[in-house]
PDB file of C-alpha atoms and ligand atoms in Angstrom:
ATOM      1  CA  MET A  24      53.220  43.637 -47.968  1.00 51.00           C
ATOM      2  CA  LEU A  25      56.772  44.319 -46.849  1.00 56.00           C
ATOM      3  CA  ASP A  26      55.728  44.215 -43.229  1.00 64.00           C
ATOM      4  CA  GLU A  27      54.024  40.908 -43.800  1.00 61.00           C
ATOM      5  CA  LEU A  28      57.129  39.503 -45.462  1.00 64.00           C
ATOM      6  CA  ARG A  29      59.196  40.675 -42.558  1.00 68.00           C
ATOM      7  CA  GLU A  30      56.770  38.999 -40.219  1.00 67.00           C
ATOM      8  CA  LEU A  31      56.962  35.782 -42.206  1.00 72.00           C
ATOM      9  CA  TYR A  32      60.740  35.667 -42.143  1.00 76.00           C
ATOM     10  CA  GLN A  33      61.202  36.196 -38.451  1.00 84.00           C
ATOM     11  CA  GLU A  34      64.568  35.608 -36.866  1.00 88.00           C
ATOM     12  CA  VAL A  35      63.535  32.184 -35.593  1.00 90.00           C
ATOM     13  CA  ILE A  36      62.661  31.017 -39.084  1.00 92.00           C
ATOM     14  CA  LEU A  37      65.863  32.393 -40.571  1.00 91.00           C
ATOM     15  CA  ASP A  38      67.897  30.750 -37.819  1.00 93.00           C
ATOM     16  CA  HIS A  39      66.268  27.330 -38.167  1.00 94.00           C
ATOM     17  CA  GLY A  40      66.309  27.667 -41.962  1.00 92.00           C
ATOM     18  CA  ARG A  41      70.052  28.310 -42.013  1.00 93.00           C
ATOM     19  CA  ASN A  42      70.971  25.889 -39.250  1.00 95.00           C
ATOM     20  CA  PRO A  43      68.301  23.203 -39.177  1.00 95.00           C
ATOM     21  CA  ARG A  44      68.281  21.058 -36.027  1.00 97.00           C
ATOM     22  CA  ASN A  45      68.172  17.277 -36.295  1.00 97.00           C
ATOM     23  CA  CYS A  46      69.184  17.308 -39.937  1.00 96.00           C
ATOM     24  CA  ARG A  47      70.521  13.730 -39.944  1.00 96.00           C
ATOM     25  CA  ARG A  48      69.554  10.089 -40.257  1.00 94.00           C
ATOM     26  CA  PRO A  49      69.264   8.325 -36.879  1.00 94.00           C
ATOM     27  CA  GLU A  50      70.630   4.776 -36.913  1.00 94.00           C
ATOM     28  CA  ASP A  51      67.718   3.391 -34.917  1.00 95.00           C
ATOM     29  CA  ALA A  52      64.941   5.100 -36.924  1.00 96.00           C
ATOM     30  CA  ASN A  53      62.048   2.737 -37.613  1.00 96.00           C
ATOM     31  CA  ARG A  54      59.654   5.003 -39.536  1.00 96.00           C
ATOM     32  CA  LYS A  55      60.396   7.038 -42.585  1.00 96.00           C
ATOM     33  CA  ALA A  56      58.626   8.870 -45.381  1.00 97.00           C
ATOM     34  CA  ARG A  57      59.586  11.113 -48.237  1.00 97.00           C
ATOM     35  CA  GLY A  58      57.760  14.376 -48.826  1.00 97.00           C
ATOM     36  CA  HIS A  59      57.774  16.546 -51.915  1.00 97.00           C
ATOM     37  CA  ASN A  60      56.345  20.008 -52.540  1.00 97.00           C
ATOM     38  CA  PRO A  61      56.510  20.456 -56.323  1.00 96.00           C
ATOM     39  CA  MET A  62      55.287  24.081 -56.146  1.00 93.00           C
ATOM     40  CA  CYS A  63      58.499  25.145 -54.447  1.00 95.00           C
ATOM     41  CA  GLY A  64      60.873  22.220 -54.928  1.00 97.00           C
ATOM     42  CA  ASP A  65      61.095  21.289 -51.249  1.00 98.00           C
ATOM     43  CA  ALA A  66      62.034  17.624 -50.804  1.00 98.00           C
ATOM     44  CA  LEU A  67      62.383  16.096 -47.341  1.00 97.00           C
ATOM     45  CA  VAL A  68      62.814  12.677 -45.781  1.00 98.00           C
ATOM     46  CA  VAL A  69      61.512  12.425 -42.218  1.00 98.00           C
ATOM     47  CA  HIS A  70      63.004   9.753 -39.925  1.00 98.00           C
ATOM     48  CA  LEU A  71      61.293   8.747 -36.692  1.00 97.00           C
ATOM     49  CA  THR A  72      62.266   6.415 -33.892  1.00 97.00           C
ATOM     50  CA  VAL A  73      59.012   5.314 -32.247  1.00 97.00           C
ATOM     51  CA  ASP A  74      59.130   2.946 -29.264  1.00 96.00           C
ATOM     52  CA  GLU A  75      56.710   0.195 -28.242  1.00 96.00           C
ATOM     53  CA  GLN A  76      54.584   2.671 -26.253  1.00 96.00           C
ATOM     54  CA  ASP A  77      54.132   4.745 -29.420  1.00 96.00           C
ATOM     55  CA  ILE A  78      56.375   7.494 -28.033  1.00 97.00           C
ATOM     56  CA  VAL A  79      58.669   9.382 -30.376  1.00 98.00           C
ATOM     57  CA  GLN A  80      62.189   8.811 -29.046  1.00 98.00           C
ATOM     58  CA  ASP A  81      63.912  10.582 -31.914  1.00 98.00           C
ATOM     59  CA  ALA A  82      62.871  12.679 -34.887  1.00 98.00           C
ATOM     60  CA  ALA A  83      65.099  13.900 -37.669  1.00 98.00           C
ATOM     61  CA  PHE A  84      65.029  14.838 -41.326  1.00 98.00           C
ATOM     62  CA  GLU A  85      67.185  15.137 -44.400  1.00 98.00           C
ATOM     63  CA  GLY A  86      66.625  17.059 -47.565  1.00 96.00           C
ATOM     64  CA  GLN A  87      66.551  20.400 -49.255  1.00 96.00           C
ATOM     65  CA  GLY A  88      64.101  23.226 -49.472  1.00 96.00           C
ATOM     66  CA  CYS A  89      63.347  26.870 -48.838  1.00 95.00           C
ATOM     67  CA  ALA A  90      63.876  28.534 -45.443  1.00 94.00           C
ATOM     68  CA  ILE A  91      60.232  28.025 -44.476  1.00 95.00           C
ATOM     69  CA  SER A  92      60.195  24.291 -45.170  1.00 97.00           C
ATOM     70  CA  LEU A  93      63.525  23.699 -43.411  1.00 97.00           C
ATOM     71  CA  ALA A  94      62.602  25.841 -40.409  1.00 96.00           C
ATOM     72  CA  SER A  95      59.308  23.995 -40.090  1.00 97.00           C
ATOM     73  CA  ALA A  96      61.015  20.591 -40.283  1.00 98.00           C
ATOM     74  CA  SER A  97      63.632  21.704 -37.768  1.00 98.00           C
ATOM     75  CA  LEU A  98      61.063  22.994 -35.251  1.00 97.00           C
ATOM     76  CA  MET A  99      58.925  19.913 -35.775  1.00 98.00           C
ATOM     77  CA  THR A 100      61.719  17.474 -34.973  1.00 98.00           C
ATOM     78  CA  GLU A 101      62.487  19.367 -31.752  1.00 97.00           C
ATOM     79  CA  ILE A 102      58.846  19.440 -30.705  1.00 97.00           C
ATOM     80  CA  LEU A 103      58.027  15.804 -31.513  1.00 98.00           C
ATOM     81  CA  LYS A 104      60.520  14.213 -29.162  1.00 97.00           C
ATOM     82  CA  GLY A 105      58.742  12.653 -26.200  1.00 97.00           C
ATOM     83  CA  LYS A 106      55.318  13.032 -27.802  1.00 97.00           C
ATOM     84  CA  THR A 107      53.026  10.067 -28.378  1.00 97.00           C
ATOM     85  CA  LYS A 108      51.769   9.168 -31.809  1.00 96.00           C
ATOM     86  CA  ALA A 109      48.342  10.607 -30.886  1.00 96.00           C
ATOM     87  CA  GLN A 110      49.883  13.853 -29.603  1.00 97.00           C
ATOM     88  CA  ALA A 111      51.882  14.169 -32.820  1.00 97.00           C
ATOM     89  CA  ARG A 112      48.675  13.776 -34.800  1.00 96.00           C
ATOM     90  CA  ASP A 113      46.942  16.456 -32.693  1.00 96.00           C
ATOM     91  CA  LEU A 114      49.853  18.795 -33.281  1.00 97.00           C
ATOM     92  CA  PHE A 115      49.654  18.204 -37.019  1.00 97.00           C
ATOM     93  CA  GLU A 116      45.916  19.000 -37.036  1.00 96.00           C
ATOM     94  CA  SER A 117      46.361  22.139 -34.935  1.00 97.00           C
ATOM     95  CA  PHE A 118      49.387  23.346 -36.870  1.00 97.00           C
ATOM     96  CA  HIS A 119      47.598  22.841 -40.170  1.00 97.00           C
ATOM     97  CA  ALA A 120      44.646  24.853 -38.854  1.00 96.00           C
ATOM     98  CA  MET A 121      47.033  27.559 -37.635  1.00 96.00           C
ATOM     99  CA  CYS A 122      48.522  27.864 -41.131  1.00 96.00           C
ATOM    100  CA  THR A 123      45.202  27.983 -42.959  1.00 95.00           C
ATOM    101  CA  ARG A 124      42.434  29.361 -40.735  1.00 94.00           C
ATOM    102  CA  PRO A 125      42.296  33.134 -40.066  1.00 89.00           C
ATOM    103  CA  ASP A 126      40.082  32.483 -37.032  1.00 92.00           C
ATOM    104  CA  PHE A 127      42.507  29.956 -35.523  1.00 93.00           C
ATOM    105  CA  ASP A 128      42.289  29.948 -31.737  1.00 91.00           C
ATOM    106  CA  PRO A 129      45.133  28.095 -29.975  1.00 88.00           C
ATOM    107  CA  GLU A 130      43.092  27.827 -26.785  1.00 89.00           C
ATOM    108  CA  ALA A 131      40.422  25.809 -28.561  1.00 91.00           C
ATOM    109  CA  GLU A 132      42.971  23.176 -29.645  1.00 92.00           C
ATOM    110  CA  GLN A 133      43.768  19.839 -28.011  1.00 89.00           C
ATOM    111  CA  ALA A 134      47.461  19.973 -28.845  1.00 92.00           C
ATOM    112  CA  ASP A 135      50.259  20.896 -26.415  1.00 93.00           C
ATOM    113  CA  PRO A 136      49.985  24.707 -25.929  1.00 94.00           C
ATOM    114  CA  ASP A 137      53.753  25.167 -25.470  1.00 95.00           C
ATOM    115  CA  ALA A 138      54.408  23.448 -28.769  1.00 96.00           C
ATOM    116  CA  LEU A 139      51.752  25.519 -30.517  1.00 95.00           C
ATOM    117  CA  GLU A 140      53.304  28.670 -29.138  1.00 93.00           C
ATOM    118  CA  ARG A 141      56.668  27.714 -30.626  1.00 94.00           C
ATOM    119  CA  LEU A 142      55.022  26.991 -33.970  1.00 95.00           C
ATOM    120  CA  GLN A 143      53.310  30.372 -33.972  1.00 93.00           C
ATOM    121  CA  VAL A 144      56.335  31.865 -35.793  1.00 92.00           C
ATOM    122  CA  LEU A 145      55.158  30.028 -38.908  1.00 94.00           C
ATOM    123  CA  ALA A 146      51.542  31.223 -38.715  1.00 92.00           C
ATOM    124  CA  GLY A 147      52.381  34.125 -41.059  1.00 90.00           C
ATOM    125  CA  VAL A 148      52.134  31.744 -44.035  1.00 92.00           C
ATOM    126  CA  ARG A 149      48.357  32.196 -43.786  1.00 91.00           C
ATOM    127  CA  GLU A 150      48.854  35.394 -45.791  1.00 89.00           C
ATOM    128  CA  PHE A 151      50.799  33.520 -48.484  1.00 89.00           C
ATOM    129  CA  PRO A 152      48.836  30.458 -49.604  1.00 88.00           C
ATOM    130  CA  VAL A 153      51.728  29.135 -51.722  1.00 89.00           C
ATOM    131  CA  ARG A 154      53.862  29.011 -48.569  1.00 94.00           C
ATOM    132  CA  VAL A 155      51.371  26.899 -46.655  1.00 96.00           C
ATOM    133  CA  ASN A 156      52.654  23.824 -48.485  1.00 96.00           C
ATOM    134  CA  CYS A 157      56.217  24.752 -47.524  1.00 96.00           C
ATOM    135  CA  ALA A 158      55.311  25.125 -43.849  1.00 97.00           C
ATOM    136  CA  THR A 159      53.255  21.938 -43.623  1.00 97.00           C
ATOM    137  CA  LEU A 160      55.389  19.621 -45.799  1.00 98.00           C
ATOM    138  CA  ALA A 161      57.418  18.178 -42.920  1.00 98.00           C
ATOM    139  CA  TRP A 162      54.222  17.556 -40.949  1.00 98.00           C
ATOM    140  CA  HIS A 163      52.446  15.808 -43.809  1.00 97.00           C
ATOM    141  CA  THR A 164      55.575  13.703 -44.232  1.00 98.00           C
ATOM    142  CA  MET A 165      55.707  12.890 -40.504  1.00 98.00           C
ATOM    143  CA  VAL A 166      52.077  11.722 -40.558  1.00 97.00           C
ATOM    144  CA  ALA A 167      52.831   9.532 -43.588  1.00 96.00           C
ATOM    145  CA  ALA A 168      55.849   8.058 -41.784  1.00 97.00           C
ATOM    146  CA  MET A 169      53.724   7.295 -38.711  1.00 95.00           C
ATOM    147  CA  ALA A 170      51.139   5.608 -40.917  1.00 93.00           C
ATOM    148  CA  GLY A 171      53.785   3.553 -42.694  1.00 90.00           C
ATOM    149  CA  GLN A 172      53.273   5.288 -46.021  1.00 88.00           C
ATOM    150  CA  GLY A 173      56.420   5.877 -48.018  1.00 81.00           C
ATOM    151  CA  ASP A 174      55.777   8.967 -50.109  1.00 84.00           C
ATOM    152  CA  VAL A 175      53.650  12.044 -49.806  1.00 88.00           C
ATOM    153  CA  THR A 176      53.227  15.066 -52.007  1.00 88.00           C
ATOM    154  CA  THR A 177      51.509  18.348 -51.208  1.00 83.00           C
ATOM    155  CA  GLU A 178      49.468  18.136 -54.425  1.00 70.00           C
TER     156      GLU A 178
HETATM  157 ZN1  LIG B  22      59.223  25.943 -49.960  1.00 68.96          ZN
END
């Protein structure tokens, strides 16, 4: 159990949790959604700047939450830049599978392998079902923002 906890709170997560990247509101953002994880109290707003070719020019977030939710949001905003809407959706699907499926195989996924490798630090939440909502909140919120939905909750 202790080893698993240690694995879950790897240095990368602690670093991004303490110093989240892209924690701001871009002036030119044109998509936004609010995400809430009532189980933990994580509350995020995801801002996206998507251009006419459906490419994410900027991704950022604001809000409060546990280290896992903030680290996930921080990594997500770094990874999304330059991705198309479809690639972002693939990443969401693959990341969700990574967090929930014990037999997850990154090589069988469509999503960008480099991005999946970076996200691997969060895969430890598989062992802690309550934490899955923390890790995926930013992603659910990003998908809602892309779809033009305002609010999303993990329940
Ligand atoms: Zn949380």
